Coordinates of C-alpha atoms and ligand atoms in Angstrom, one line a residue:
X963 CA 155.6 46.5 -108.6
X964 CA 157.9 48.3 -106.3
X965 CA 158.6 51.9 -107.2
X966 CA 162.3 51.5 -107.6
X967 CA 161.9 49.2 -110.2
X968 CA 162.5 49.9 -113.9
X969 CA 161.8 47.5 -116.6
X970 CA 163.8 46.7 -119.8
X971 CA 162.1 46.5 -122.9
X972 CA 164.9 45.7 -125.1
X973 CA 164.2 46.4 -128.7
X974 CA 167.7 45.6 -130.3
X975 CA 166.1 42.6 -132.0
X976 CA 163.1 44.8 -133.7
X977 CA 164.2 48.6 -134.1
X978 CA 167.7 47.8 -133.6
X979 CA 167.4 46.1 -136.5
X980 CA 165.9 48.8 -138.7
X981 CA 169.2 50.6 -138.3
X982 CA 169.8 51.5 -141.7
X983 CA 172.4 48.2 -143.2
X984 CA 171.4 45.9 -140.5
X985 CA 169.8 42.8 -141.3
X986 CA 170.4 39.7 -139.2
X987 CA 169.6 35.7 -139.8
X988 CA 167.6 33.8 -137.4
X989 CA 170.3 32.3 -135.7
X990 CA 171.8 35.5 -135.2
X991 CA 168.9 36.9 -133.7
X992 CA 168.5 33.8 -131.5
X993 CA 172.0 34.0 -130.4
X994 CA 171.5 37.7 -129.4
X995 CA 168.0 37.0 -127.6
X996 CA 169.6 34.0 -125.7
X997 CA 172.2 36.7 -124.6
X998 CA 169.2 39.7 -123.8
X999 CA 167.8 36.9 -121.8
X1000 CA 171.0 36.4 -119.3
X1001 CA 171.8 39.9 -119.3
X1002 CA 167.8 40.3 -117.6
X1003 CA 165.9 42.2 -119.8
X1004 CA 162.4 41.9 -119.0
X1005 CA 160.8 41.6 -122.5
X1006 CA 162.6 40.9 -125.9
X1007 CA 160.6 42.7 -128.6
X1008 CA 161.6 39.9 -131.0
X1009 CA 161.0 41.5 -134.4
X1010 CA 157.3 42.7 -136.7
X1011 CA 156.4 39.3 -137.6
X1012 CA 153.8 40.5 -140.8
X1013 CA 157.0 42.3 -142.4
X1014 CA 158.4 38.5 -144.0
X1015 CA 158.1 34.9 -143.4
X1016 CA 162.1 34.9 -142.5
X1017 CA 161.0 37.6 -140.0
X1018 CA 158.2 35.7 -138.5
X1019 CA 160.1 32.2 -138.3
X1020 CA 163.0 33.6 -135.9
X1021 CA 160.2 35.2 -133.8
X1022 CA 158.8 32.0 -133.7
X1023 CA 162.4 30.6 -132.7
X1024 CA 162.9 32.9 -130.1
X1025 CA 159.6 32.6 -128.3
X1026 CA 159.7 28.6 -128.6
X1027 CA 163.2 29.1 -126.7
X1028 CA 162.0 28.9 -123.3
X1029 CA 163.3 31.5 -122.1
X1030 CA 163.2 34.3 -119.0
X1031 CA 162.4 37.1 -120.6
X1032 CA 158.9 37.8 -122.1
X1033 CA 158.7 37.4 -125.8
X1034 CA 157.1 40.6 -128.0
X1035 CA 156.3 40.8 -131.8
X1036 CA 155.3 44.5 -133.2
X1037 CA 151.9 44.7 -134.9
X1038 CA 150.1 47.9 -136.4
X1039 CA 146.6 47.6 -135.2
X1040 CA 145.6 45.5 -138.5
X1041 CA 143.9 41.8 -138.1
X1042 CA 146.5 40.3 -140.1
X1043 CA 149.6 42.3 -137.8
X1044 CA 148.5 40.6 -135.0
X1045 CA 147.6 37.5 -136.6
X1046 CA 150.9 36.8 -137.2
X1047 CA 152.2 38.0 -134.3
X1048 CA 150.1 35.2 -132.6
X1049 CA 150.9 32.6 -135.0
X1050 CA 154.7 33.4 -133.9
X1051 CA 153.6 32.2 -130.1
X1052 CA 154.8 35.4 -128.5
X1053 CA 153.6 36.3 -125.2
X1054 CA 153.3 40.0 -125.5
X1055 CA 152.1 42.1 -128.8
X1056 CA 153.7 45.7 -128.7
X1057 CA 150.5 47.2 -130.6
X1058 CA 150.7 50.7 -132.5
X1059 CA 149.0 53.5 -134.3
X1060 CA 150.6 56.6 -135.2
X1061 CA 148.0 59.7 -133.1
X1062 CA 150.1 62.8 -134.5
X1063 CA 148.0 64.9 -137.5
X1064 CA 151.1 64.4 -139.5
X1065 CA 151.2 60.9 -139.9
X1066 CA 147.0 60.5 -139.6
X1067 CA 146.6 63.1 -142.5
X1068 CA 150.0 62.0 -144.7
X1069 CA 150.8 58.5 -144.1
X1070 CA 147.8 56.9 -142.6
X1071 CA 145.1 58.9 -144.5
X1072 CA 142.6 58.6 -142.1
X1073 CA 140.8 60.8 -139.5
X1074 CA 141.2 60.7 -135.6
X1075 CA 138.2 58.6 -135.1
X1076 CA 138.9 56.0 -137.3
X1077 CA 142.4 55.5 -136.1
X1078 CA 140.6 55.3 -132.4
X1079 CA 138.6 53.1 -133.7
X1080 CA 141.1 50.8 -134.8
X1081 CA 143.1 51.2 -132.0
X1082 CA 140.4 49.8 -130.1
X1083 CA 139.4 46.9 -132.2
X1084 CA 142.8 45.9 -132.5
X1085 CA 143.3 45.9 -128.8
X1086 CA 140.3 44.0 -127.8
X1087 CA 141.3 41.5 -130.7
X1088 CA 144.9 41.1 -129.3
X1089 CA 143.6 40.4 -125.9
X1090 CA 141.0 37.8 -127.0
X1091 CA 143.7 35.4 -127.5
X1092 CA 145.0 36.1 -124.2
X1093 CA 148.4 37.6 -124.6
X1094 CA 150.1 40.8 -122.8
X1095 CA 149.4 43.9 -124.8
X1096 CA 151.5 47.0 -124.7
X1097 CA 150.3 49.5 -127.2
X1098 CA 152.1 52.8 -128.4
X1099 CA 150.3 55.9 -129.9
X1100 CA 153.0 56.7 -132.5
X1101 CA 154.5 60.0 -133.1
X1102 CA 152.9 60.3 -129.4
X1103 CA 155.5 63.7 -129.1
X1104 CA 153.8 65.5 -131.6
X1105 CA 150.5 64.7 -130.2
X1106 CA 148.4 67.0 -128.7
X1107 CA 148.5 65.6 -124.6
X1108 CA 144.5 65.9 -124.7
X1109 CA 144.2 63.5 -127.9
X1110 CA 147.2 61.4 -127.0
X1111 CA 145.3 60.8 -123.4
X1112 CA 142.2 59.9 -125.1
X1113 CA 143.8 57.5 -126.9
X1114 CA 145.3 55.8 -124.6
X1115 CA 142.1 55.7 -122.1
X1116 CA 140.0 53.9 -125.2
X1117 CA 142.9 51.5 -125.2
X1118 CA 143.0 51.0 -121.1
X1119 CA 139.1 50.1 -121.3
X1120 CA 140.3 48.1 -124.4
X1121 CA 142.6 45.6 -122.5
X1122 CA 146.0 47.2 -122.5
X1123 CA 148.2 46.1 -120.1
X1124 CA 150.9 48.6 -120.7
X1125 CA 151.3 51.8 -122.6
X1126 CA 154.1 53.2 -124.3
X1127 CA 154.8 57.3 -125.3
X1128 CA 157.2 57.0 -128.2
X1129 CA 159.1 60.0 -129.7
X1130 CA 159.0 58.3 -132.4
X1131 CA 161.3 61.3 -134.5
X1132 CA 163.3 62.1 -131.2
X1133 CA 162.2 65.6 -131.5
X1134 CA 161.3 65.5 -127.5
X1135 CA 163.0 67.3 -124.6
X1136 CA 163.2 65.9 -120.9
X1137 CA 161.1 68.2 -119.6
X1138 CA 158.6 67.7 -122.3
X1139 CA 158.6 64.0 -121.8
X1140 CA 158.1 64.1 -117.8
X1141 CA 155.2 66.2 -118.3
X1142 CA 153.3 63.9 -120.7
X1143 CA 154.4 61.0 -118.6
X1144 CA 152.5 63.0 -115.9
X1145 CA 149.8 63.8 -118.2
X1146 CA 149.2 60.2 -118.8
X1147 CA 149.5 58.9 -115.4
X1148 CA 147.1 60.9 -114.7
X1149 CA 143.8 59.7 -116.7
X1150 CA 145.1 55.5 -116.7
X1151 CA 146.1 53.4 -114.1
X1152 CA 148.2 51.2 -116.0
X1153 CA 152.1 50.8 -116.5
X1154 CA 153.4 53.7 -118.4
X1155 CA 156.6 52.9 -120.9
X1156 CA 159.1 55.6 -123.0
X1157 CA 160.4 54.7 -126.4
X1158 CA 162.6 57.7 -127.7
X1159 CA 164.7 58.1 -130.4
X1160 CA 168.0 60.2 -130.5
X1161 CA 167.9 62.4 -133.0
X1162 CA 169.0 65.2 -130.8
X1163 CA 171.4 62.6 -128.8
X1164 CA 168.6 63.1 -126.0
X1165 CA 167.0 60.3 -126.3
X1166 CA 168.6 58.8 -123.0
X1167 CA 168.2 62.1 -121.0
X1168 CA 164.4 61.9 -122.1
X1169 CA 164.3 57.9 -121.1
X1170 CA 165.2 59.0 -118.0
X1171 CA 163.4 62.3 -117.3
X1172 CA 160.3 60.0 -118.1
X1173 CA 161.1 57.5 -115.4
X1174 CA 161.9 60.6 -112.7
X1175 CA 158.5 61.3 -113.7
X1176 CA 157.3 57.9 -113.1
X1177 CA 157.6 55.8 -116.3
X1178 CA 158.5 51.8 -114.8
X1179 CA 159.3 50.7 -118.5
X1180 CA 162.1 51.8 -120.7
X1181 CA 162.7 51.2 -124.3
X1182 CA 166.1 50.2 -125.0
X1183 CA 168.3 49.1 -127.7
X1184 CA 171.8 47.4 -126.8
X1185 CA 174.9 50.0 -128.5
X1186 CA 171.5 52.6 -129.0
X1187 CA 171.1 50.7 -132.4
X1188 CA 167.8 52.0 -134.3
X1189 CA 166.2 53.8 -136.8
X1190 CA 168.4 57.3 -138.3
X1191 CA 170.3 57.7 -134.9
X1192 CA 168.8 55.1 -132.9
X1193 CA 167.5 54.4 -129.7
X1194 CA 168.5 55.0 -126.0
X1195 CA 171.2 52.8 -125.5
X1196 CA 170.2 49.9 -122.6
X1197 CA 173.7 50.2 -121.4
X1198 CA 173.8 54.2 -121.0
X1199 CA 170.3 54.0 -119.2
X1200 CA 171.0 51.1 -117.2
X1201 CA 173.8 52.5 -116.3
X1202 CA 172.5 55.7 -115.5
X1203 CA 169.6 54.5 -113.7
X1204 CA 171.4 51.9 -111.5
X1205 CA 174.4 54.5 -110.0
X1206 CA 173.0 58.0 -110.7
X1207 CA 168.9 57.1 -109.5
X1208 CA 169.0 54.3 -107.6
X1209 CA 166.6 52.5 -109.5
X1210 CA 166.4 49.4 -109.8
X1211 CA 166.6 46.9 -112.9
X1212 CA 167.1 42.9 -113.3
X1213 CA 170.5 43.8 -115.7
X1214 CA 173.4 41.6 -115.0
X1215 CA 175.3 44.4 -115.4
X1216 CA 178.6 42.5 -115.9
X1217 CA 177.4 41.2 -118.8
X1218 CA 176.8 44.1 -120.9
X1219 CA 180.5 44.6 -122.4
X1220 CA 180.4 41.3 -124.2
X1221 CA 176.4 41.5 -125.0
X1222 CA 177.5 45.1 -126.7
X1223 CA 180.5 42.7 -128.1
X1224 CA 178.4 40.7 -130.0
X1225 CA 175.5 43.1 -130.8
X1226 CA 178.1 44.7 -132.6
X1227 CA 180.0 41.5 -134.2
X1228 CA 176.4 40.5 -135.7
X1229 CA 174.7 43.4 -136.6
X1230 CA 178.4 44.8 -138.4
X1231 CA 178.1 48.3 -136.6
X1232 CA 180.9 49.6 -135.2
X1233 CA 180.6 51.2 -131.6
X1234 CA 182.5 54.6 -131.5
X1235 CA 185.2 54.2 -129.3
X1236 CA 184.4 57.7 -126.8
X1237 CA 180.9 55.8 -126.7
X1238 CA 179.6 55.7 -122.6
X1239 CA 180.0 52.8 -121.1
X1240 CA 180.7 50.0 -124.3
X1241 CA 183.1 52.2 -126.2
X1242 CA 186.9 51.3 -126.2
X1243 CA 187.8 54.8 -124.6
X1244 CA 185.2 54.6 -121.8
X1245 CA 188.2 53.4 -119.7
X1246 CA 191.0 53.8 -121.0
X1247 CA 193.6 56.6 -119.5
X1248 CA 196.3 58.6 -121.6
X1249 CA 197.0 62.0 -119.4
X1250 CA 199.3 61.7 -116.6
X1251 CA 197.6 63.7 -114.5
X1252 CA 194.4 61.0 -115.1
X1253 CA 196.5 58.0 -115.1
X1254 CA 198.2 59.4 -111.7
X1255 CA 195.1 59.8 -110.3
X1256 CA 193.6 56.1 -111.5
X1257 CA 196.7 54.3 -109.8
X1258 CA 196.0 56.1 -106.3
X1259 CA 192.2 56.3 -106.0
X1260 CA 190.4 54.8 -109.2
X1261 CA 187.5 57.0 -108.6
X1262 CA 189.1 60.2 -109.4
X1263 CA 189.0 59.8 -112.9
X1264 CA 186.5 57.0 -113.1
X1265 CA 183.0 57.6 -111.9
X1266 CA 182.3 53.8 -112.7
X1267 CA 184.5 50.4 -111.7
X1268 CA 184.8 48.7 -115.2
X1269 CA 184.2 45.3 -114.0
X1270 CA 180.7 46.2 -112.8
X1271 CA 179.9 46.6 -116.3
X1272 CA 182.7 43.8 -117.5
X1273 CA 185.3 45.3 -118.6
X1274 CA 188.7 46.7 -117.8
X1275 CA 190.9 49.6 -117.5
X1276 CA 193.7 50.3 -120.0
X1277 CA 196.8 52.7 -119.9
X1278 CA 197.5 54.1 -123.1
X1279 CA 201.2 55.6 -124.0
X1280 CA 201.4 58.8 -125.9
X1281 CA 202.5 62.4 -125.7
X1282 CA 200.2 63.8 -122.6
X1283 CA 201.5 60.7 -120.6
X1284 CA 203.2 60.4 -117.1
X1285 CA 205.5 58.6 -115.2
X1286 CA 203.0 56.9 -112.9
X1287 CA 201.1 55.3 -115.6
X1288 CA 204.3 54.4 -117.8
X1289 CA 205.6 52.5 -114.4
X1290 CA 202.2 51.0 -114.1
X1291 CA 201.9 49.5 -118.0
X1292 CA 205.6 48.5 -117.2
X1293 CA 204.5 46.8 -114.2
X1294 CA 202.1 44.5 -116.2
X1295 CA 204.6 43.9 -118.4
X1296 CA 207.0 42.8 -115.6
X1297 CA 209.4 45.1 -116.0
X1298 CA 210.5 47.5 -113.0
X1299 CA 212.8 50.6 -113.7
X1300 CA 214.6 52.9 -111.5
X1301 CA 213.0 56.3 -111.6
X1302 CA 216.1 57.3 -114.0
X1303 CA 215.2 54.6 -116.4
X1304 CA 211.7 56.0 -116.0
X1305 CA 212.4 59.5 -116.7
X1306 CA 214.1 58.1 -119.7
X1307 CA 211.9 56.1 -120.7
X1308 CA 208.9 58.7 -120.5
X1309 CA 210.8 61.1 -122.4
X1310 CA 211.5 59.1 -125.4
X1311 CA 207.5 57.8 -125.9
X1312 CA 206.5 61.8 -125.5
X1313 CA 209.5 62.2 -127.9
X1314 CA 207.5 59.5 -130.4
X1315 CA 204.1 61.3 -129.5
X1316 CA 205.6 64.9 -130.3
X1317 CA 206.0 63.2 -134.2
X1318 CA 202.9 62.5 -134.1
X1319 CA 203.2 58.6 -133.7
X1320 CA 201.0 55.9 -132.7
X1321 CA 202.5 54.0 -129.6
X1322 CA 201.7 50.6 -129.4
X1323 CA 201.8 48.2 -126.2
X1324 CA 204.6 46.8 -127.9
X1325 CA 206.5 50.0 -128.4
X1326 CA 206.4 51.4 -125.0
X1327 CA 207.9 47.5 -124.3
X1328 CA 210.6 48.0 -126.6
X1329 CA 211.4 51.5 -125.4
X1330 CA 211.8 50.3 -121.7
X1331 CA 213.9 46.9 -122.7
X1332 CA 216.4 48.7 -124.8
X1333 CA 216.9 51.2 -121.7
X1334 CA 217.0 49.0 -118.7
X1335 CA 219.0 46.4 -121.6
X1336 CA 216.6 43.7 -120.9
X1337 CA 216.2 41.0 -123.7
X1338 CA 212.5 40.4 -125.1
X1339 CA 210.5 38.2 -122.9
X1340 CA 210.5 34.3 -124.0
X1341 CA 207.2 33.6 -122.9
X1342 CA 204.7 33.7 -125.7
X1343 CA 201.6 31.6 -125.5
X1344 CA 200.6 32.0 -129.2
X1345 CA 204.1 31.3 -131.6
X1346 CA 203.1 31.3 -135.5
X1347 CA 205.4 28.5 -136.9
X1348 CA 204.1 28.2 -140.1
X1349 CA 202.4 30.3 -142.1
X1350 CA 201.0 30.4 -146.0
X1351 CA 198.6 32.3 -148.1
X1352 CA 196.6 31.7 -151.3
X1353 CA 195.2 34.3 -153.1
X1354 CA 194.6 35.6 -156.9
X1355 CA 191.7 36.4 -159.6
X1356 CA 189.4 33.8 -159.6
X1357 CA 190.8 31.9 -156.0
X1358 CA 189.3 32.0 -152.8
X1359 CA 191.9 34.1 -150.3
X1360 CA 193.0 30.9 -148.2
X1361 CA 195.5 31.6 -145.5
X1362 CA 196.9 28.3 -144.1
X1363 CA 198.4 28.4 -140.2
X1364 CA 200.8 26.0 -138.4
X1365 CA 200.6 27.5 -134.0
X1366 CA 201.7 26.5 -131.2
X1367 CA 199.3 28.0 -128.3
X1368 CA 200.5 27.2 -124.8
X1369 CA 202.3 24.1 -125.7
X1370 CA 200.2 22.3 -128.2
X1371 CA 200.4 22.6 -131.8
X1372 CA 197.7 23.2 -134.3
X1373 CA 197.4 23.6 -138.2
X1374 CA 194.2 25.4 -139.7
X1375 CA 193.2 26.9 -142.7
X1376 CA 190.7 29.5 -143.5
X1377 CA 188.7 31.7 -146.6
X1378 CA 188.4 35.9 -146.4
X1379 CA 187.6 38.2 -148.3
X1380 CA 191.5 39.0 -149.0
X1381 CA 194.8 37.3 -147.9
X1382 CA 194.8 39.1 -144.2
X1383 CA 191.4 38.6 -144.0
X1384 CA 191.9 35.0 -144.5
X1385 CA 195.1 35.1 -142.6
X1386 CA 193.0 36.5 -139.8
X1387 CA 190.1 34.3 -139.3
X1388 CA 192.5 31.3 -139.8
X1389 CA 194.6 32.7 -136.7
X1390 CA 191.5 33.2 -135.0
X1391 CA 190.4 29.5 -135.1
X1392 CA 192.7 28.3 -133.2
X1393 CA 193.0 31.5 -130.5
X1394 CA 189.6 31.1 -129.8
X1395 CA 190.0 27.6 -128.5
X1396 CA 191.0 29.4 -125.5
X1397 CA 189.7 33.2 -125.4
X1398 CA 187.9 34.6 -128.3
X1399 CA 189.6 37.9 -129.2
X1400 CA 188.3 40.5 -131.7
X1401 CA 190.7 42.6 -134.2
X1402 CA 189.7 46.0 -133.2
X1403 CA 191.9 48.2 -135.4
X1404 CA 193.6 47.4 -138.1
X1405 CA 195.9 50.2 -140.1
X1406 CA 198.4 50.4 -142.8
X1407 CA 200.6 52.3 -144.1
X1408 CA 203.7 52.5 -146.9
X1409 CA 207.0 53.8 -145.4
X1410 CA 208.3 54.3 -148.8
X1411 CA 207.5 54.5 -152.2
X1412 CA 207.7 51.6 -154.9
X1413 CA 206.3 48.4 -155.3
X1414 CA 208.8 47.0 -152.7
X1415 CA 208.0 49.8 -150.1
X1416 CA 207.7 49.0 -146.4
X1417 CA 204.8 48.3 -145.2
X1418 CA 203.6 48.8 -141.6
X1419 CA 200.5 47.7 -139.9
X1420 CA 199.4 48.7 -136.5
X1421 CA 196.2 46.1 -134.7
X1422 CA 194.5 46.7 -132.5
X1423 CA 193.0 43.7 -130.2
X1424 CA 190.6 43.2 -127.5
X1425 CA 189.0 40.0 -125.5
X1426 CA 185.7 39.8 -124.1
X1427 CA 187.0 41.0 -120.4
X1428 CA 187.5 44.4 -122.0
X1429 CA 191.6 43.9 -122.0
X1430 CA 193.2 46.2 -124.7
X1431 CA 196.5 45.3 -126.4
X1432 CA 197.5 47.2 -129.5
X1433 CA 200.7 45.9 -131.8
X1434 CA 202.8 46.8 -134.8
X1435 CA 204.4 44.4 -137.6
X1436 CA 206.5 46.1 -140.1
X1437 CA 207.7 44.6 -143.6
X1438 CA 207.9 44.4 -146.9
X1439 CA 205.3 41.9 -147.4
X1440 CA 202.1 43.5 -146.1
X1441 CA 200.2 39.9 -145.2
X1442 CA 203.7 38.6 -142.7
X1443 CA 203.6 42.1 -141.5
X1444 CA 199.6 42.0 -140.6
X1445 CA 200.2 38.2 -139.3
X1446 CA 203.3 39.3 -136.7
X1447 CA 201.3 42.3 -135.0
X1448 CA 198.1 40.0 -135.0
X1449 CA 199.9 37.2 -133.5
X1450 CA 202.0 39.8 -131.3
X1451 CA 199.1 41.7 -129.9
X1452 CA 197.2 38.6 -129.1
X1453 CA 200.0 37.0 -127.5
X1454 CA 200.1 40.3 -124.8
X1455 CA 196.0 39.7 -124.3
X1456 CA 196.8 36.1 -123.6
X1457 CA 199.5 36.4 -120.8
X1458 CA 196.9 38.8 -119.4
X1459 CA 194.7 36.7 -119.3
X1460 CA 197.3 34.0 -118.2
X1461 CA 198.1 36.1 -115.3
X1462 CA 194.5 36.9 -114.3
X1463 CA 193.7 33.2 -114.1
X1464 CA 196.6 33.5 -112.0
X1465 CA 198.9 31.5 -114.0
X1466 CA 196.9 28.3 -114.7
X1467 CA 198.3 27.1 -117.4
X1468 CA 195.1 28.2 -120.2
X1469 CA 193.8 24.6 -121.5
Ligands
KIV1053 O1 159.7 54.8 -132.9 C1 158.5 54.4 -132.9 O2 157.5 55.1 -132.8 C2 158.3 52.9 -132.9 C3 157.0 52.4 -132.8 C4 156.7 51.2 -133.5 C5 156.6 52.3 -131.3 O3 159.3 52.2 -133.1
ZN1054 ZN1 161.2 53.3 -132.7

């Protein structure tokens, strides 16, 4: 293996789902491992196989897939563990034992010898059957480095292919963790792995301190999902690894904004928008003096081109904003002031932002047609011409939906949870004919008082590209109002997306 290389052990499927709230079917967990595998992870720890029969049947799925990647159930060092783990037909068994004298003398009961013992037997037993094993010494931070490396040289004589240093409770530092990486390294001859959680929000630094002090394998979760505060996030590392170390990894890295995407859509967990790398703010620009800087040399502000990683830039409107990034967003929009429109313009959205408003896309649009006395633009791929909603005690919120989208006319219906909801998902069947786009943001609020008050919705929506658009809808009727900034917030993604394919008509 060449030196520069890193493996991906991605763990989103097993400890990513232990985030507290997470469960996931086994389609789901087959749609996500289909997508690990073409982002290039090198090994999908599938799930623990023992904990239920669900549990073991979508390992089983996922390893029968064919795929790339090399398939890995969990197993504690118990017969039955791995017994499972082999009748699930994975090609690798991440094997583990907890080595710290907190968990041997209050969870595990048991002295040091017999859990070496184990360890051993379990090993050998693994590797009769002839699959990879990769075992971890649990707790392995709060280890003593002379117990944890004669653990791990019983389980090198054992069979173990690989080894793996978890802090399991994230309570590691980098420093620490490069120095038992060295520690290890230095009695096996075997590849050496990190697995470390972030409860200190160091679990990447310590990921990558380990590989500076020559791990090859990191554990990884997609969006850092995990136990408590999760794991290193595979995007932050990759990331990190690829433009920062110059080390190497098989990630597709333009992949990783729609893999985070639908991590997030199955598992339910939001990912914080001023999250590295995935989160909505990672490139998005509101300061003048930033967005100035973008639109002459993208690298001033950005340290990272957002398509590597599949995504793209955004402009956002507000107080701290600036003529060059106004003109810009404009641009996009088609619309070209003089510089006194500009100044105009500028002043009345940091007029808005003084007050403490939300500008929408559609705002700063409105602002800049009434000054330059342009009428709203015709072209709208997505027109609602119908619309009708069902809801009540005992009835199913059904939202019915009459569109035309780029010429053609469709009529769907679909259930929610409540009228928007419903309203939403039926909107959403026909959009996604031709781009599937997420509702990011959804707020409301009353402008008056009374049962007739004004309502006013602001959404926020995104495509898979990473393209931003964010809309309002105001009314009386709070499910129209939701419906017009859906359909108007969608319809700027689409002409984006229009215009990117440079104007072939979307089909
Ligand atoms: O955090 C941990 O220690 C684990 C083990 C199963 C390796 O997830
Ligand atoms: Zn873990």
């Amino acid at each position: 293996m060449v030196d520069e290389y890193i493996r991906i052990f991605d763990t989103t499927l097993r400890d990513g789902e232990q985030t507290p709230g997470v469960t996931l079917t086994s389609e789901d967990k087959l749609e996500i491992a289909r997508q690990l595998d073409k982002l290039g992870v090198d090994t999908i720890e599938a799930g623990f196989p023992v904990a239920s029969k669900g549990e073991a049947e979508a390992v089983r799925m996922i390893a029968k897939e064919g795929l790339t990647a090399e398939v890995c159930g969990l197993a504690r060092v118990e017969k039955s563990d791995i017994d499972a783990a082999l009748s699930s037909d994975v090609n690798c068994i991440h094997l583990f034992i907890a080595t710290s004298d907190i968990h041997l003398n209050y969870k595990l009961k048991m002295s040091r010898q017999q859990a070496l013992e184990k360890a051993i037997q379990g090993v050998e037993y693994a590797k009769k059957h002839g699959v990879k094993v990769e075992f971890s010494a649990e707790d392995a931070t709060r280890t003593e480095p002379q117990v944890l490396k004669e653990f791990y040289r019983a389980v090198v004589d054992a069979g173990a292919d690989r080894l793996d240093i978890p802090d399991t409770v994230g309570v590691s530092t980098p420093s620490r963790m490069a120095m038992l990486v060295r520690e290890v390294k230095s009695v096996v001859d075997v590849p050496i792995a990190v697995h470390c959680h972030n409860d200190f929000g160091l679990a990447v630094a310590n990921s990558i301190a380990a590989v500076e002090a020559g791990a090859s394998e990191v554990h990884v979760t997609v969006n850092g999902l995990g136990e408590r505060a999760g794991n290193a996030s595979l995007e932050e590392v990759v990331m990190a690894l690829h433009n920062l170390y110059m080390k190497k990894t098989k990630i597709n890295t333009k992949l990783i904004y729609e893999t985070s995407r639908l991590v997030s859509k199955l598992t339910g967990v939001i990912v914080q928008p001023n999250k590295a790398i995935v989160g909505d703010n990672a490139f998005g620009h509101e300061s003048g003096i930033h967005t100035h800087g973008i639109l002459s040399l993208p690298f001033t502000y950005e340290p990272l081109d957002p398509e590597v990683v599949g995504r793209t830039r955004w402009l956002q409107a507000g107080k701290h904003a600036g003529s060059h990034g106004i003109r810009a967003q404009l641009q996009e929009m088609g619309l070209s002031p003089n510089d006194e429109q500009l100044a105009l313009i500028v002043s009345k959205v940091k007029e808005l932002g003084d007050k403490g408003k939300t500008l929408t896309d559609s705002d700063v649009e409105a602002i800049a047609r009434s000054v330059l006395k342009v009428p709203e633009e015709n072209e709208k791929v997505l027109k609602l011409l119908d619309f009708a909603v069902m809801t009540g005690i005992n009835v199913v919120p059904t939202a019915s939906v009459k569109l035309d989208l780029d010429g053609r006319i469709y009529v769907a219906s679909a259930t929610g949870v409540g009228p928007v909801d419903a309203a939403v998902k039926a909107i959403q069947s026909v959009t996604e004919k031709v781009a599937k786009i997420f509702l990011k943001e959804y707020r409301l609020e009353a402008l008056s008082g009374g049962s007739d008050a004004m309502a006013e919705v602001i959404v926020k929506v995104g495509d898979s590209m990473g393209n931003i658009s964010s809309a309002r809808g105001m009314g009386d009727d709070i499910v129209v109002a939701s419906v017009e900034a859906l359909i108007k917030g969608m319809n700027k993604i689409l002409l984006k997306q229009k215009k990117m394919n440079n104007n072939t008509k979307i089909s």
